[in-house]
Amino acid sequence: MKIGNFKFDERINDIVGKIATRELHFPYLIMRKVTDRQSDATPLYEVFETNRAGDEIQIGAVWERKMNRSGDTFLSGMIDDPSFPEPLSIALFGDERNGFDVQWRRGRDRDAQSGGLGGRSGSGQRQEAGAGGLGRRQGGGFADGSTAGAGGEYTGGRRSDLDDEVPF
């Protein structure tokens, strides 16, 4: 499901955006390209937010990934903070010029699927968050509309088999 977006802002020469869920609200995030990458293990972008004291802090990072079958690229990473019970995994689809849609979906068991988690170890199962924690949704909706179909698949105008292609 779509939980945010990023777009290049010419006035400040940065990629800015927002992420919002029922429990989280990041109305102004900055996504900066990492200019001194030493390897593919280094994130392509880092995500920053201004905290209550006015300090800019890093709360996330994203890497470029390829879809298993098509080879199309997207960004995959997470938003995290010590105050979260667990990191928020995200995927971004789009590009710097046209902007990125931020997508999220609940973790699922990938042991039954070939290909695993794109090189990660583990079963891909997410621990259930406690009452009021991340991952619980009690109705409501998104101002921009849902990009999820009846079965939870992504219906935002891209490939219909995207759910099986994206290793996050």
Short mmCIF file of N, CA and C in Angstrom, two decimals:
data_model
loop_
_atom_site.label_atom_id
_atom_site.label_comp_id
_atom_site.label_asym_id
_atom_site.label_seq_id
_atom_site.Cartn_x
_atom_site.Cartn_y
_atom_site.Cartn_z
N MET A 1 0.83 -1.17 0.00
CA MET A 1 0.00 0.00 0.00
C MET A 1 0.87 1.23 0.00
N LYS A 2 0.39 2.27 -0.62
CA LYS A 2 1.13 3.53 -0.70
C LYS A 2 1.02 4.25 0.64
N ILE A 3 2.20 4.61 1.20
CA ILE A 3 2.22 5.33 2.47
C ILE A 3 2.95 6.65 2.37
N GLY A 4 3.35 7.04 1.17
CA GLY A 4 4.04 8.31 1.03
C GLY A 4 4.57 8.54 -0.36
N ASN A 5 5.32 9.64 -0.49
CA ASN A 5 5.93 9.98 -1.76
C ASN A 5 7.12 10.90 -1.54
N PHE A 6 7.99 10.96 -2.54
CA PHE A 6 9.14 11.85 -2.57
C PHE A 6 9.21 12.49 -3.94
N LYS A 7 9.67 13.74 -4.00
CA LYS A 7 9.82 14.43 -5.27
C LYS A 7 10.96 15.43 -5.15
N PHE A 8 11.68 15.66 -6.24
CA PHE A 8 12.77 16.61 -6.24
C PHE A 8 12.21 18.02 -6.10
N ASP A 9 12.75 18.79 -5.16
CA ASP A 9 12.35 20.17 -4.92
C ASP A 9 13.47 21.09 -5.41
N GLU A 10 13.24 21.77 -6.54
CA GLU A 10 14.26 22.62 -7.14
C GLU A 10 14.65 23.79 -6.25
N ARG A 11 13.74 24.26 -5.41
CA ARG A 11 14.04 25.42 -4.56
C ARG A 11 15.16 25.12 -3.58
N ILE A 12 15.21 23.90 -3.05
CA ILE A 12 16.24 23.56 -2.06
C ILE A 12 17.23 22.53 -2.60
N ASN A 13 17.03 22.09 -3.85
CA ASN A 13 17.92 21.15 -4.52
C ASN A 13 18.07 19.83 -3.74
N ASP A 14 16.94 19.33 -3.24
CA ASP A 14 16.89 18.06 -2.50
C ASP A 14 15.62 17.30 -2.88
N ILE A 15 15.63 16.01 -2.61
CA ILE A 15 14.44 15.19 -2.78
C ILE A 15 13.71 15.21 -1.45
N VAL A 16 12.47 15.70 -1.45
CA VAL A 16 11.70 15.80 -0.20
C VAL A 16 10.42 14.99 -0.33
N GLY A 17 9.89 14.58 0.82
CA GLY A 17 8.67 13.80 0.79
C GLY A 17 8.08 13.62 2.16
N LYS A 18 7.09 12.73 2.19
CA LYS A 18 6.40 12.44 3.44
C LYS A 18 6.04 10.97 3.49
N ILE A 19 5.90 10.47 4.71
CA ILE A 19 5.41 9.12 4.96
C ILE A 19 4.39 9.23 6.08
N ALA A 20 3.23 8.61 5.89
CA ALA A 20 2.19 8.65 6.93
C ALA A 20 1.48 7.31 7.00
N THR A 21 1.33 6.83 8.23
CA THR A 21 0.51 5.64 8.51
C THR A 21 -0.41 6.03 9.66
N ARG A 22 -1.15 5.09 10.16
CA ARG A 22 -2.05 5.38 11.28
C ARG A 22 -1.27 5.82 12.51
N GLU A 23 -0.12 5.23 12.75
CA GLU A 23 0.68 5.51 13.94
C GLU A 23 1.84 6.47 13.69
N LEU A 24 2.31 6.57 12.45
CA LEU A 24 3.48 7.40 12.13
C LEU A 24 3.09 8.55 11.22
N HIS A 25 3.74 9.69 11.44
CA HIS A 25 3.52 10.84 10.57
C HIS A 25 4.83 11.58 10.40
N PHE A 26 5.41 11.47 9.23
CA PHE A 26 6.62 12.19 8.88
C PHE A 26 6.25 13.16 7.75
N PRO A 27 5.85 14.39 8.09
CA PRO A 27 5.36 15.31 7.07
C PRO A 27 6.44 15.92 6.20
N TYR A 28 7.71 15.88 6.63
CA TYR A 28 8.77 16.47 5.84
C TYR A 28 10.06 15.66 6.02
N LEU A 29 10.36 14.86 5.01
CA LEU A 29 11.58 14.05 4.99
C LEU A 29 12.47 14.50 3.84
N ILE A 30 13.76 14.34 4.01
CA ILE A 30 14.72 14.65 2.96
C ILE A 30 15.45 13.36 2.61
N MET A 31 15.52 13.06 1.31
CA MET A 31 16.23 11.88 0.84
C MET A 31 17.43 12.37 0.03
N ARG A 32 18.63 12.11 0.54
CA ARG A 32 19.86 12.60 -0.10
C ARG A 32 20.67 11.43 -0.66
N LYS A 33 21.16 11.65 -1.88
CA LYS A 33 22.01 10.65 -2.52
C LYS A 33 23.34 10.60 -1.77
N VAL A 34 23.83 9.39 -1.53
CA VAL A 34 25.13 9.19 -0.90
C VAL A 34 26.18 9.39 -1.98
N THR A 35 27.02 10.40 -1.80
CA THR A 35 27.98 10.76 -2.86
C THR A 35 29.30 10.01 -2.77
N ASP A 36 29.65 9.48 -1.62
CA ASP A 36 30.93 8.80 -1.46
C ASP A 36 30.76 7.30 -1.23
N ARG A 37 29.91 6.67 -2.05
CA ARG A 37 29.66 5.23 -1.92
C ARG A 37 30.94 4.46 -2.19
N GLN A 38 31.28 3.55 -1.28
CA GLN A 38 32.48 2.74 -1.41
C GLN A 38 32.18 1.37 -2.04
N SER A 39 30.90 0.93 -1.96
CA SER A 39 30.53 -0.38 -2.52
C SER A 39 29.02 -0.42 -2.71
N ASP A 40 28.53 -1.52 -3.31
CA ASP A 40 27.09 -1.70 -3.47
C ASP A 40 26.38 -1.91 -2.14
N ALA A 41 27.13 -2.23 -1.10
CA ALA A 41 26.54 -2.41 0.24
C ALA A 41 26.20 -1.06 0.87
N THR A 42 26.78 0.02 0.35
CA THR A 42 26.48 1.37 0.85
C THR A 42 25.13 1.80 0.29
N PRO A 43 24.27 2.42 1.11
CA PRO A 43 22.97 2.88 0.58
C PRO A 43 23.15 3.86 -0.58
N LEU A 44 22.17 3.86 -1.47
CA LEU A 44 22.15 4.83 -2.57
C LEU A 44 21.67 6.19 -2.05
N TYR A 45 20.68 6.16 -1.14
CA TYR A 45 20.15 7.38 -0.52
C TYR A 45 20.06 7.17 0.99
N GLU A 46 20.15 8.27 1.73
CA GLU A 46 19.86 8.27 3.16
C GLU A 46 18.67 9.19 3.38
N VAL A 47 17.83 8.85 4.36
CA VAL A 47 16.61 9.60 4.65
C VAL A 47 16.80 10.33 5.97
N PHE A 48 16.49 11.64 5.96
CA PHE A 48 16.67 12.48 7.14
C PHE A 48 15.36 13.15 7.54
N GLU A 49 15.25 13.44 8.84
CA GLU A 49 14.12 14.18 9.38
C GLU A 49 14.68 15.18 10.39
N THR A 50 13.96 16.27 10.60
CA THR A 50 14.33 17.23 11.64
C THR A 50 13.61 16.83 12.92
N ASN A 51 14.36 16.64 14.02
CA ASN A 51 13.72 16.25 15.28
C ASN A 51 13.15 17.48 16.00
N ARG A 52 12.56 17.27 17.16
CA ARG A 52 11.92 18.36 17.90
C ARG A 52 12.88 19.48 18.27
N ALA A 53 14.16 19.13 18.45
CA ALA A 53 15.16 20.14 18.81
C ALA A 53 15.67 20.90 17.59
N GLY A 54 15.22 20.51 16.40
CA GLY A 54 15.64 21.18 15.18
C GLY A 54 16.87 20.58 14.53
N ASP A 55 17.34 19.43 15.06
CA ASP A 55 18.50 18.76 14.49
C ASP A 55 18.06 17.83 13.36
N GLU A 56 18.84 17.81 12.29
CA GLU A 56 18.57 16.89 11.19
C GLU A 56 19.21 15.55 11.53
N ILE A 57 18.39 14.50 11.58
CA ILE A 57 18.89 13.18 11.94
C ILE A 57 18.55 12.17 10.85
N GLN A 58 19.42 11.18 10.69
CA GLN A 58 19.15 10.13 9.72
C GLN A 58 18.19 9.13 10.35
N ILE A 59 17.10 8.82 9.65
CA ILE A 59 16.14 7.84 10.14
C ILE A 59 15.96 6.68 9.16
N GLY A 60 16.68 6.70 8.05
CA GLY A 60 16.52 5.62 7.10
C GLY A 60 17.56 5.61 6.02
N ALA A 61 17.53 4.55 5.24
CA ALA A 61 18.43 4.38 4.10
C ALA A 61 17.75 3.47 3.09
N VAL A 62 18.08 3.68 1.81
CA VAL A 62 17.53 2.83 0.74
C VAL A 62 18.64 2.46 -0.24
N TRP A 63 18.50 1.26 -0.79
CA TRP A 63 19.43 0.72 -1.75
C TRP A 63 18.69 0.46 -3.05
N GLU A 64 19.41 0.47 -4.15
CA GLU A 64 18.81 0.11 -5.43
C GLU A 64 18.75 -1.40 -5.54
N ARG A 65 17.61 -1.92 -5.96
CA ARG A 65 17.39 -3.36 -6.14
C ARG A 65 16.83 -3.61 -7.54
N LYS A 66 16.93 -4.85 -7.97
CA LYS A 66 16.35 -5.26 -9.25
C LYS A 66 15.27 -6.29 -9.00
N MET A 67 14.19 -6.19 -9.77
CA MET A 67 13.14 -7.19 -9.70
C MET A 67 13.67 -8.49 -10.29
N ASN A 68 13.24 -9.59 -9.70
CA ASN A 68 13.77 -10.90 -10.05
C ASN A 68 13.65 -11.23 -11.54
N ARG A 69 12.49 -11.12 -12.09
CA ARG A 69 12.26 -11.55 -13.47
C ARG A 69 12.50 -10.46 -14.49
N SER A 70 12.01 -9.26 -14.25
CA SER A 70 12.05 -8.21 -15.27
C SER A 70 13.36 -7.44 -15.29
N GLY A 71 14.06 -7.41 -14.16
CA GLY A 71 15.29 -6.63 -14.09
C GLY A 71 15.05 -5.15 -13.86
N ASP A 72 13.77 -4.72 -13.77
CA ASP A 72 13.46 -3.32 -13.48
C ASP A 72 14.03 -2.97 -12.11
N THR A 73 14.43 -1.71 -11.93
CA THR A 73 15.00 -1.29 -10.65
C THR A 73 13.98 -0.54 -9.81
N PHE A 74 14.19 -0.60 -8.52
CA PHE A 74 13.41 0.14 -7.54
C PHE A 74 14.31 0.36 -6.34
N LEU A 75 13.85 1.11 -5.35
CA LEU A 75 14.62 1.35 -4.14
C LEU A 75 13.99 0.58 -3.00
N SER A 76 14.81 -0.01 -2.16
CA SER A 76 14.32 -0.79 -1.03
C SER A 76 15.12 -0.41 0.20
N GLY A 77 14.45 -0.23 1.33
CA GLY A 77 15.16 0.12 2.54
C GLY A 77 14.25 0.14 3.74
N MET A 78 14.60 0.98 4.71
CA MET A 78 13.79 1.04 5.92
C MET A 78 13.91 2.40 6.58
N ILE A 79 12.87 2.68 7.36
CA ILE A 79 12.84 3.83 8.26
C ILE A 79 12.92 3.23 9.65
N ASP A 80 13.78 3.79 10.50
CA ASP A 80 13.94 3.22 11.83
C ASP A 80 14.31 4.30 12.83
N ASP A 81 14.02 4.05 14.07
CA ASP A 81 14.31 4.95 15.17
C ASP A 81 14.29 4.12 16.45
N PRO A 82 15.09 4.47 17.45
CA PRO A 82 15.06 3.71 18.71
C PRO A 82 13.68 3.67 19.37
N SER A 83 12.81 4.62 19.04
CA SER A 83 11.47 4.62 19.64
C SER A 83 10.51 3.63 18.96
N PHE A 84 10.89 3.06 17.82
CA PHE A 84 10.03 2.10 17.11
C PHE A 84 10.21 0.70 17.69
N PRO A 85 9.13 -0.09 17.75
CA PRO A 85 9.28 -1.48 18.16
C PRO A 85 10.01 -2.31 17.11
N GLU A 86 9.99 -1.89 15.85
CA GLU A 86 10.68 -2.56 14.76
C GLU A 86 10.81 -1.59 13.60
N PRO A 87 11.76 -1.82 12.69
CA PRO A 87 11.92 -0.93 11.54
C PRO A 87 10.71 -1.01 10.60
N LEU A 88 10.49 0.04 9.85
CA LEU A 88 9.44 0.09 8.83
C LEU A 88 10.10 -0.13 7.48
N SER A 89 9.90 -1.32 6.88
CA SER A 89 10.46 -1.63 5.56
C SER A 89 9.66 -0.91 4.50
N ILE A 90 10.37 -0.30 3.54
CA ILE A 90 9.72 0.44 2.47
C ILE A 90 10.34 0.08 1.12
N ALA A 91 9.59 0.33 0.07
CA ALA A 91 10.09 0.24 -1.30
C ALA A 91 9.63 1.50 -2.01
N LEU A 92 10.48 2.05 -2.86
CA LEU A 92 10.16 3.26 -3.59
C LEU A 92 10.20 2.96 -5.08
N PHE A 93 9.14 3.36 -5.78
CA PHE A 93 9.03 3.13 -7.22
C PHE A 93 8.92 4.46 -7.92
N GLY A 94 9.75 4.66 -8.92
CA GLY A 94 9.77 5.90 -9.67
C GLY A 94 11.20 6.30 -9.93
N ASP A 95 11.41 7.62 -10.06
CA ASP A 95 12.76 8.13 -10.28
C ASP A 95 12.85 9.56 -9.76
N GLU A 96 14.07 10.10 -9.77
CA GLU A 96 14.29 11.45 -9.22
C GLU A 96 13.50 12.51 -9.98
N ARG A 97 13.41 12.38 -11.28
CA ARG A 97 12.74 13.41 -12.10
C ARG A 97 11.23 13.43 -11.89
N ASN A 98 10.61 12.25 -11.86
CA ASN A 98 9.15 12.16 -11.76
C ASN A 98 8.64 11.93 -10.35
N GLY A 99 9.54 11.64 -9.43
CA GLY A 99 9.16 11.37 -8.06
C GLY A 99 9.05 9.88 -7.77
N PHE A 100 8.94 9.56 -6.49
CA PHE A 100 8.86 8.19 -6.02
C PHE A 100 7.58 8.00 -5.21
N ASP A 101 6.90 6.88 -5.40
CA ASP A 101 5.82 6.45 -4.51
C ASP A 101 6.45 5.52 -3.47
N VAL A 102 6.11 5.74 -2.20
CA VAL A 102 6.62 4.90 -1.12
C VAL A 102 5.57 3.83 -0.83
N GLN A 103 5.99 2.57 -0.90
CA GLN A 103 5.10 1.43 -0.70
C GLN A 103 5.52 0.64 0.53
N TRP A 104 4.55 0.04 1.18
CA TRP A 104 4.79 -0.83 2.33
C TRP A 104 3.86 -2.03 2.22
N ARG A 105 4.31 -3.15 2.72
CA ARG A 105 3.42 -4.30 2.88
C ARG A 105 3.93 -5.13 4.04
N ARG A 106 3.01 -5.80 4.68
CA ARG A 106 3.34 -6.64 5.82
C ARG A 106 4.24 -7.78 5.36
N GLY A 107 5.23 -8.12 6.18
CA GLY A 107 6.13 -9.22 5.85
C GLY A 107 5.35 -10.51 5.69
N ARG A 108 5.87 -11.40 4.88
CA ARG A 108 5.21 -12.68 4.68
C ARG A 108 6.27 -13.75 4.56
N ASP A 109 5.86 -15.00 4.78
CA ASP A 109 6.78 -16.12 4.73
C ASP A 109 7.21 -16.35 3.29
N ARG A 110 8.48 -16.19 3.02
CA ARG A 110 8.99 -16.38 1.67
C ARG A 110 9.66 -17.74 1.50
N ASP A 111 9.68 -18.59 2.54
CA ASP A 111 10.29 -19.91 2.42
C ASP A 111 9.59 -20.74 1.35
N ALA A 112 8.30 -20.50 1.18
CA ALA A 112 7.53 -21.27 0.20
C ALA A 112 7.78 -20.77 -1.22
N GLN A 113 8.43 -19.61 -1.37
CA GLN A 113 8.68 -19.05 -2.68
C GLN A 113 10.14 -19.25 -3.04
N SER A 114 10.42 -19.51 -4.30
CA SER A 114 11.81 -19.62 -4.71
C SER A 114 12.42 -18.23 -4.76
N GLY A 115 13.70 -18.15 -4.53
CA GLY A 115 14.38 -16.87 -4.63
C GLY A 115 14.62 -16.20 -3.30
N GLY A 116 13.92 -16.58 -2.24
CA GLY A 116 14.17 -16.01 -0.92
C GLY A 116 13.97 -14.52 -0.85
N LEU A 117 14.82 -13.86 -0.07
CA LEU A 117 14.68 -12.43 0.17
C LEU A 117 15.78 -11.64 -0.51
N GLY A 118 16.16 -12.00 -1.70
CA GLY A 118 17.16 -11.23 -2.41
C GLY A 118 18.51 -11.21 -1.71
N GLY A 119 18.88 -12.34 -1.13
CA GLY A 119 20.19 -12.44 -0.51
C GLY A 119 20.16 -12.30 1.00
N ARG A 120 19.06 -11.93 1.58
CA ARG A 120 18.99 -11.83 3.03
C ARG A 120 18.74 -13.19 3.62
N SER A 121 19.18 -13.38 4.85
CA SER A 121 18.89 -14.64 5.52
C SER A 121 17.65 -14.49 6.38
N GLY A 122 17.08 -15.59 6.81
CA GLY A 122 15.89 -15.56 7.65
C GLY A 122 14.66 -15.93 6.86
N SER A 123 13.56 -16.08 7.57
CA SER A 123 12.33 -16.53 6.93
C SER A 123 11.51 -15.42 6.33
N GLY A 124 11.80 -14.16 6.65
CA GLY A 124 11.02 -13.06 6.12
C GLY A 124 9.78 -12.79 6.93
N GLN A 125 9.58 -13.52 8.02
CA GLN A 125 8.40 -13.29 8.83
C GLN A 125 8.66 -12.16 9.80
N ARG A 126 7.69 -11.26 9.90
CA ARG A 126 7.81 -10.12 10.80
C ARG A 126 7.13 -10.46 12.11
N GLN A 127 7.74 -10.07 13.21
CA GLN A 127 7.14 -10.26 14.52
C GLN A 127 5.94 -9.34 14.64
N GLU A 128 4.89 -9.81 15.24
CA GLU A 128 3.67 -9.02 15.43
C GLU A 128 3.93 -7.94 16.46
N ALA A 129 3.60 -6.71 16.12
CA ALA A 129 3.78 -5.59 17.04
C ALA A 129 2.71 -5.63 18.12
N GLY A 130 3.03 -5.06 19.26
CA GLY A 130 2.06 -5.01 20.36
C GLY A 130 0.93 -4.05 20.07
N ALA A 131 -0.06 -4.03 20.94
CA ALA A 131 -1.23 -3.17 20.75
C ALA A 131 -0.78 -1.74 20.59
N GLY A 132 -1.25 -1.10 19.53
CA GLY A 132 -0.92 0.29 19.27
C GLY A 132 0.43 0.46 18.60
N GLY A 133 1.15 -0.62 18.35
CA GLY A 133 2.47 -0.53 17.74
C GLY A 133 2.38 -0.50 16.23
N LEU A 134 3.54 -0.52 15.59
CA LEU A 134 3.59 -0.53 14.14
C LEU A 134 2.96 -1.80 13.61
N GLY A 135 2.37 -1.72 12.44
CA GLY A 135 1.85 -2.90 11.79
C GLY A 135 0.39 -3.18 12.08
N ARG A 136 -0.22 -2.50 13.00
CA ARG A 136 -1.65 -2.71 13.30
C ARG A 136 -2.44 -1.58 12.68
N ARG A 137 -3.52 -1.91 11.97
CA ARG A 137 -4.34 -0.88 11.35
C ARG A 137 -5.78 -1.14 11.70
N GLN A 138 -6.46 -0.13 12.16
CA GLN A 138 -7.85 -0.26 12.59
C GLN A 138 -8.76 0.58 11.69
N GLY A 139 -8.85 0.22 10.41
CA GLY A 139 -9.73 0.94 9.50
C GLY A 139 -9.13 2.24 9.04
N GLY A 140 -9.96 3.12 8.50
CA GLY A 140 -9.47 4.39 8.01
C GLY A 140 -9.09 4.28 6.56
N GLY A 141 -8.37 5.26 6.04
CA GLY A 141 -7.96 5.25 4.66
C GLY A 141 -6.87 6.27 4.42
N PHE A 142 -6.44 6.39 3.19
CA PHE A 142 -5.40 7.32 2.82
C PHE A 142 -5.99 8.41 1.95
N ALA A 143 -5.52 9.61 2.15
CA ALA A 143 -6.02 10.75 1.38
C ALA A 143 -5.76 10.56 -0.11
N ASP A 144 -4.64 9.92 -0.46
CA ASP A 144 -4.30 9.72 -1.86
C ASP A 144 -4.95 8.47 -2.45
N GLY A 145 -5.75 7.75 -1.69
CA GLY A 145 -6.39 6.54 -2.17
C GLY A 145 -5.48 5.35 -2.00
N SER A 146 -6.05 4.17 -2.01
CA SER A 146 -5.28 2.96 -1.81
C SER A 146 -4.73 2.45 -3.12
N THR A 147 -3.55 1.88 -3.07
CA THR A 147 -2.96 1.24 -4.23
C THR A 147 -3.00 -0.28 -4.08
N ALA A 148 -3.76 -0.76 -3.09
CA ALA A 148 -3.86 -2.19 -2.84
C ALA A 148 -5.17 -2.73 -3.40
N GLY A 149 -5.07 -3.88 -4.08
CA GLY A 149 -6.25 -4.56 -4.56
C GLY A 149 -6.90 -5.36 -3.45
N ALA A 150 -7.98 -6.05 -3.76
CA ALA A 150 -8.73 -6.82 -2.76
C ALA A 150 -7.87 -7.89 -2.10
N GLY A 151 -6.91 -8.46 -2.82
CA GLY A 151 -6.03 -9.48 -2.26
C GLY A 151 -4.75 -8.93 -1.67
N GLY A 152 -4.62 -7.59 -1.57
CA GLY A 152 -3.44 -6.97 -1.00
C GLY A 152 -2.36 -6.68 -2.01
N GLU A 153 -2.58 -7.03 -3.29
CA GLU A 153 -1.56 -6.81 -4.30
C GLU A 153 -1.49 -5.33 -4.69
N TYR A 154 -0.33 -4.89 -5.18
CA TYR A 154 -0.13 -3.51 -5.61
C TYR A 154 -0.86 -3.29 -6.93
N THR A 155 -1.70 -2.25 -7.00
CA THR A 155 -2.45 -1.96 -8.21
C THR A 155 -2.20 -0.54 -8.69
N GLY A 156 -1.02 -0.01 -8.42
CA GLY A 156 -0.70 1.38 -8.72
C GLY A 156 -0.26 1.64 -10.15
N GLY A 157 -0.69 0.81 -11.09
CA GLY A 157 -0.40 1.08 -12.49
C GLY A 157 0.85 0.41 -13.01
N ARG A 158 1.54 -0.31 -12.18
CA ARG A 158 2.72 -1.03 -12.63
C ARG A 158 2.36 -2.49 -12.88
N ARG A 159 3.36 -3.34 -12.93
CA ARG A 159 3.18 -4.76 -13.26
C ARG A 159 2.22 -5.43 -12.30
N SER A 160 1.38 -6.31 -12.82
CA SER A 160 0.41 -7.01 -11.98
C SER A 160 1.06 -8.07 -11.09
N ASP A 161 2.26 -8.53 -11.46
CA ASP A 161 2.94 -9.54 -10.66
C ASP A 161 3.98 -8.92 -9.73
N LEU A 162 3.86 -7.63 -9.45
CA LEU A 162 4.82 -6.91 -8.63
C LEU A 162 4.95 -7.52 -7.24
N ASP A 163 3.87 -8.02 -6.68
CA ASP A 163 3.91 -8.61 -5.34
C ASP A 163 4.91 -9.75 -5.27
N ASP A 164 5.04 -10.53 -6.34
CA ASP A 164 5.97 -11.65 -6.35
C ASP A 164 7.38 -11.23 -6.74
N GLU A 165 7.52 -10.05 -7.34
CA GLU A 165 8.80 -9.58 -7.85
C GLU A 165 9.62 -8.83 -6.82
N VAL A 166 8.99 -8.13 -5.90
CA VAL A 166 9.70 -7.21 -5.00
C VAL A 166 10.15 -7.95 -3.75
N PRO A 167 11.47 -8.08 -3.55
CA PRO A 167 11.96 -8.83 -2.40
C PRO A 167 12.06 -8.01 -1.12
N PHE A 168 10.91 -7.47 -0.65
CA PHE A 168 10.93 -6.80 0.66
C PHE A 168 9.70 -7.21 1.43
#
